[in-house]
Amino acid sequence: MTVNIILLGPPGAGKGTQARILTETRGMVQLSTGDMLRDAQASGSEMGKRVAEVMAKGQLVTDEIVIGLIREKLSEGGTGFIFDGFPRTLAQADALGALMEETGQTIDAAIELRVNDDVLVDRIVGRAEQARAAGQPVRADDNAESLKTRLMAYYKQTSPMIGYYHAKGLLRAVDGLGEIDAVAAEIAAILD
Ligand code: AMP
């Protein structure tokens, strides 16, 4: 059965890691607005330049920009989507609902990766150190100062998504503190 899901959770909760596992194990399609925005920056596009500073600070870019990116991807067709890092505001959640309806699709589950804040700092600092060691670029927003802003943005703007999808009967929660494989198994159990 093909399903479309949303991964919810603060920065460092493991959304990207779990999304990648789902693409590998189930051939699902990861739609990460963060990746799309970083690609736009790397390509040097006007939009990429406009969002760079906002992203580096850890603030959210405008709803209009990210909804536009998702609209474009959905219009390319396909299914089995993992929305990773989207929606992050109520306006985005409403827009996603409308876009899915327009394309005759549904959101089947919003999976919350539950973690506590203490691990997030360690994971994000760890991610930056790993990238550095591997000679890969370190994300401009993977530093203590931006992380504070990103966490605040999560609690103020994105955490209401949990209630939103709960009210729609779509919310499922998994323990995001476990080992990567254990979290993946919990998610698989929800999807099967
Ligand atoms: P992420 O890779 O999901 O951690 O996103 C990195 C950064 O991209 C965020 O801190 C925001 O600045 C921006 N961003 C990604 N997705 C969204 C979104 N859905 N709405 C607004 N800003 C976003």
Tab-separated table of C-alpha atoms and ligand atoms in Angstrom:
chain	number	residue	atom	x	y	z
A	1	MET	CA	0.000	0.000	0.000
A	2	THR	CA	1.309	3.457	-0.815
A	3	VAL	CA	1.248	5.950	1.977
A	4	ASN	CA	2.146	9.600	2.347
A	5	ILE	CA	3.496	10.619	5.730
A	6	ILE	CA	4.740	13.636	7.624
A	7	LEU	CA	7.681	13.402	10.014
A	8	LEU	CA	7.320	15.815	12.932
A	9	GLY	CA	9.854	16.721	15.569
A	10	PRO	CA	12.392	19.332	16.614
A	11	PRO	CA	15.740	19.837	14.854
A	12	GLY	CA	17.993	16.876	15.608
A	13	ALA	CA	15.091	14.498	16.308
A	14	GLY	CA	16.175	12.265	13.428
A	15	LYS	CA	13.630	13.182	10.723
A	16	GLY	CA	16.209	13.250	7.929
A	17	THR	CA	17.831	9.987	9.042
A	18	GLN	CA	14.499	8.163	9.205
A	19	ALA	CA	13.360	9.666	5.909
A	20	ARG	CA	16.490	8.330	4.215
A	21	ILE	CA	15.880	4.866	5.652
A	22	LEU	CA	12.323	4.929	4.309
A	23	THR	CA	13.530	5.929	0.848
A	24	GLU	CA	15.970	3.014	0.877
A	25	THR	CA	13.713	0.354	2.352
A	26	ARG	CA	10.394	1.322	0.785
A	27	GLY	CA	11.228	3.443	-2.218
A	28	MET	CA	9.369	6.362	-0.716
A	29	VAL	CA	10.151	9.896	-1.890
A	30	GLN	CA	11.708	12.275	0.634
A	31	LEU	CA	10.497	15.854	0.332
A	32	SER	CA	12.747	17.891	2.616
A	33	THR	CA	12.157	21.624	2.330
A	34	GLY	CA	15.457	22.160	4.199
A	35	ASP	CA	17.331	20.206	1.484
A	36	MET	CA	15.468	22.079	-1.268
A	37	LEU	CA	16.390	25.416	0.299
A	38	ARG	CA	20.042	24.384	0.701
A	39	ASP	CA	20.055	23.252	-2.960
A	40	ALA	CA	18.649	26.643	-3.956
A	41	GLN	CA	21.474	28.319	-2.050
A	42	ALA	CA	24.108	26.078	-3.602
A	43	SER	CA	22.777	26.821	-7.089
A	44	GLY	CA	23.135	30.543	-6.409
A	45	SER	CA	19.524	31.277	-7.411
A	46	GLU	CA	17.882	34.546	-6.382
A	47	MET	CA	15.611	32.710	-3.961
A	48	GLY	CA	18.609	30.871	-2.513
A	49	LYS	CA	20.362	34.161	-1.859
A	50	ARG	CA	17.259	35.642	-0.274
A	51	VAL	CA	16.827	32.814	2.266
A	52	ALA	CA	20.489	32.293	3.197
A	53	GLU	CA	20.630	34.736	6.081
A	54	VAL	CA	17.287	33.710	7.554
A	55	MET	CA	18.328	30.045	7.490
A	56	ALA	CA	21.766	30.681	8.980
A	57	LYS	CA	20.074	32.444	11.900
A	58	GLY	CA	17.741	29.502	12.416
A	59	GLN	CA	14.536	31.367	11.605
A	60	LEU	CA	11.809	30.078	9.311
A	61	VAL	CA	11.687	31.238	5.712
A	62	THR	CA	8.338	32.505	4.439
A	63	ASP	CA	5.380	30.169	4.002
A	64	GLU	CA	5.062	31.361	0.414
A	65	ILE	CA	8.530	30.092	-0.527
A	66	VAL	CA	8.262	26.642	1.027
A	67	ILE	CA	4.683	26.080	-0.115
A	68	GLY	CA	5.868	26.984	-3.635
A	69	LEU	CA	8.652	24.390	-3.421
A	70	ILE	CA	6.263	21.654	-2.272
A	71	ARG	CA	3.649	22.600	-4.872
A	72	GLU	CA	6.262	22.198	-7.592
A	73	LYS	CA	7.290	18.732	-6.345
A	74	LEU	CA	3.703	17.511	-6.028
A	75	SER	CA	2.875	18.708	-9.531
A	76	GLU	CA	5.643	16.435	-10.838
A	77	GLY	CA	3.450	13.537	-9.729
A	78	GLY	CA	4.364	10.432	-7.812
A	79	THR	CA	3.313	9.210	-4.422
A	80	GLY	CA	4.691	7.629	-1.290
A	81	PHE	CA	5.919	10.974	-0.021
A	82	ILE	CA	7.727	11.626	3.230
A	83	PHE	CA	7.289	15.256	4.199
A	84	ASP	CA	10.432	16.035	6.179
A	85	GLY	CA	10.574	19.447	7.834
A	86	PHE	CA	7.287	20.508	6.259
A	87	PRO	CA	4.746	21.691	7.333
A	88	ARG	CA	6.278	23.915	10.003
A	89	THR	CA	3.390	26.384	10.431
A	90	LEU	CA	-0.394	26.134	10.433
A	91	ALA	CA	-0.535	28.021	7.123
A	92	GLN	CA	1.769	25.393	5.614
A	93	ALA	CA	-0.318	22.563	7.054
A	94	ASP	CA	-3.503	24.029	5.564
A	95	ALA	CA	-1.773	24.568	2.225
A	96	LEU	CA	-0.495	20.987	2.205
A	97	GLY	CA	-3.996	19.698	2.896
A	98	ALA	CA	-5.359	21.712	-0.031
A	99	LEU	CA	-2.551	20.629	-2.382
A	100	MET	CA	-3.051	16.965	-1.533
A	101	GLU	CA	-6.767	17.290	-2.114
A	102	GLU	CA	-6.182	18.971	-5.482
A	103	THR	CA	-3.965	16.096	-6.562
A	104	GLY	CA	-6.385	13.471	-5.231
A	105	GLN	CA	-4.026	12.293	-2.508
A	106	THR	CA	-4.170	11.972	1.260
A	107	ILE	CA	-1.844	12.276	4.221
A	108	ASP	CA	-1.981	8.898	5.943
A	109	ALA	CA	-0.016	9.632	9.123
A	110	ALA	CA	1.917	12.349	10.898
A	111	ILE	CA	4.644	10.626	12.882
A	112	GLU	CA	6.065	12.542	15.815
A	113	LEU	CA	9.644	11.687	16.799
A	114	ARG	CA	9.634	12.318	20.547
A	115	VAL	CA	12.919	13.406	22.073
A	116	ASN	CA	14.045	15.634	24.891
A	117	ASP	CA	15.952	18.832	24.277
A	118	ASP	CA	19.148	17.644	25.979
A	119	VAL	CA	19.946	15.161	23.234
A	120	LEU	CA	19.272	17.632	20.457
A	121	VAL	CA	22.248	19.843	21.182
A	122	ASP	CA	24.556	16.809	21.373
A	123	ARG	CA	23.203	15.349	18.153
A	124	ILE	CA	23.500	18.580	16.237
A	125	VAL	CA	26.973	19.362	17.502
A	126	GLY	CA	27.854	15.718	16.715
A	127	ARG	CA	26.491	16.130	13.175
A	128	ALA	CA	28.696	19.179	12.642
A	129	GLU	CA	31.774	17.372	14.012
A	130	GLN	CA	31.131	14.317	11.824
A	131	ALA	CA	30.814	16.478	8.722
A	132	ARG	CA	34.021	18.308	9.590
A	133	ALA	CA	35.888	15.015	10.123
A	134	ALA	CA	34.638	13.707	6.774
A	135	GLY	CA	35.703	16.888	5.033
A	136	GLN	CA	32.073	17.669	4.204
A	137	PRO	CA	30.517	21.112	4.479
A	138	VAL	CA	29.070	21.912	7.900
A	139	ARG	CA	25.562	23.360	7.872
A	140	ALA	CA	25.665	27.087	8.571
A	141	ASP	CA	22.870	26.663	11.120
A	142	ASP	CA	24.442	23.761	13.049
A	143	ASN	CA	25.835	25.910	15.850
A	144	ALA	CA	24.698	26.666	19.388
A	145	GLU	CA	23.346	30.147	18.644
A	146	SER	CA	21.193	29.134	15.639
A	147	LEU	CA	20.079	26.016	17.429
A	148	LYS	CA	18.492	28.127	20.161
A	149	THR	CA	16.520	30.026	17.548
A	150	ARG	CA	15.602	26.803	15.705
A	151	LEU	CA	14.311	25.227	18.898
A	152	MET	CA	12.285	28.319	19.738
A	153	ALA	CA	10.857	28.366	16.199
A	154	TYR	CA	9.935	24.719	16.673
A	155	TYR	CA	8.082	25.264	19.939
A	156	LYS	CA	6.375	28.491	18.896
A	157	GLN	CA	5.497	27.770	15.294
A	158	THR	CA	5.762	24.048	14.561
A	159	SER	CA	4.739	22.165	17.709
A	160	PRO	CA	1.060	23.167	17.175
A	161	MET	CA	1.179	20.698	14.241
A	162	ILE	CA	1.041	17.935	16.823
A	163	GLY	CA	-2.402	19.037	17.985
A	164	TYR	CA	-3.444	19.778	14.421
A	165	TYR	CA	-2.776	16.235	13.183
A	166	HIS	CA	-4.018	14.704	16.397
A	167	ALA	CA	-7.356	16.424	15.791
A	168	LYS	CA	-7.389	14.930	12.298
A	169	GLY	CA	-6.814	11.483	13.771
A	170	LEU	CA	-3.475	11.147	11.971
A	171	LEU	CA	-0.943	11.574	14.767
A	172	ARG	CA	1.328	8.686	15.741
A	173	ALA	CA	4.239	9.057	18.143
A	174	VAL	CA	7.467	7.088	18.329
A	175	ASP	CA	10.314	7.228	20.841
A	176	GLY	CA	12.979	9.191	18.979
A	177	LEU	CA	15.589	8.561	21.688
A	178	GLY	CA	16.217	4.939	20.745
A	179	GLU	CA	18.849	3.571	18.378
A	180	ILE	CA	18.313	4.488	14.731
A	181	ASP	CA	17.221	0.923	13.839
A	182	ALA	CA	14.798	0.754	16.759
A	183	VAL	CA	13.141	4.015	15.718
A	184	ALA	CA	12.992	2.754	12.123
A	185	ALA	CA	11.301	-0.444	13.328
A	186	GLU	CA	8.689	1.544	15.244
A	187	ILE	CA	7.942	3.611	12.159
A	188	ALA	CA	7.760	0.489	9.992
A	189	ALA	CA	5.231	-0.992	12.416
A	190	ILE	CA	3.014	2.055	11.950
A	191	LEU	CA	3.230	1.878	8.166
A	192	ASP	CA	2.572	-1.873	7.846
B	1	AMP	P1	15.922	21.610	8.166
B	1	AMP	O1	16.899	21.059	7.200
B	1	AMP	O2	14.570	20.987	8.062
B	1	AMP	O3	16.450	21.620	9.580
B	1	AMP	O4	15.702	23.148	7.768
B	1	AMP	C1	16.768	24.064	7.808
B	1	AMP	C2	16.239	25.486	7.740
B	1	AMP	O5	15.537	25.689	6.516
B	1	AMP	C3	15.237	25.872	8.827
B	1	AMP	O6	15.853	26.275	10.034
B	1	AMP	C4	14.505	27.023	8.134
B	1	AMP	O7	15.307	28.201	8.120
B	1	AMP	C5	14.402	26.527	6.705
B	1	AMP	N1	13.192	25.693	6.490
B	1	AMP	C6	13.147	24.374	6.157
B	1	AMP	N2	11.890	23.943	6.029
B	1	AMP	C7	11.101	25.011	6.305
B	1	AMP	C8	9.693	25.209	6.359
B	1	AMP	N3	8.830	24.200	6.111
B	1	AMP	N4	9.232	26.450	6.673
B	1	AMP	C9	10.075	27.480	6.909
B	1	AMP	N5	11.412	27.360	6.897
B	1	AMP	C10	11.940	26.134	6.587
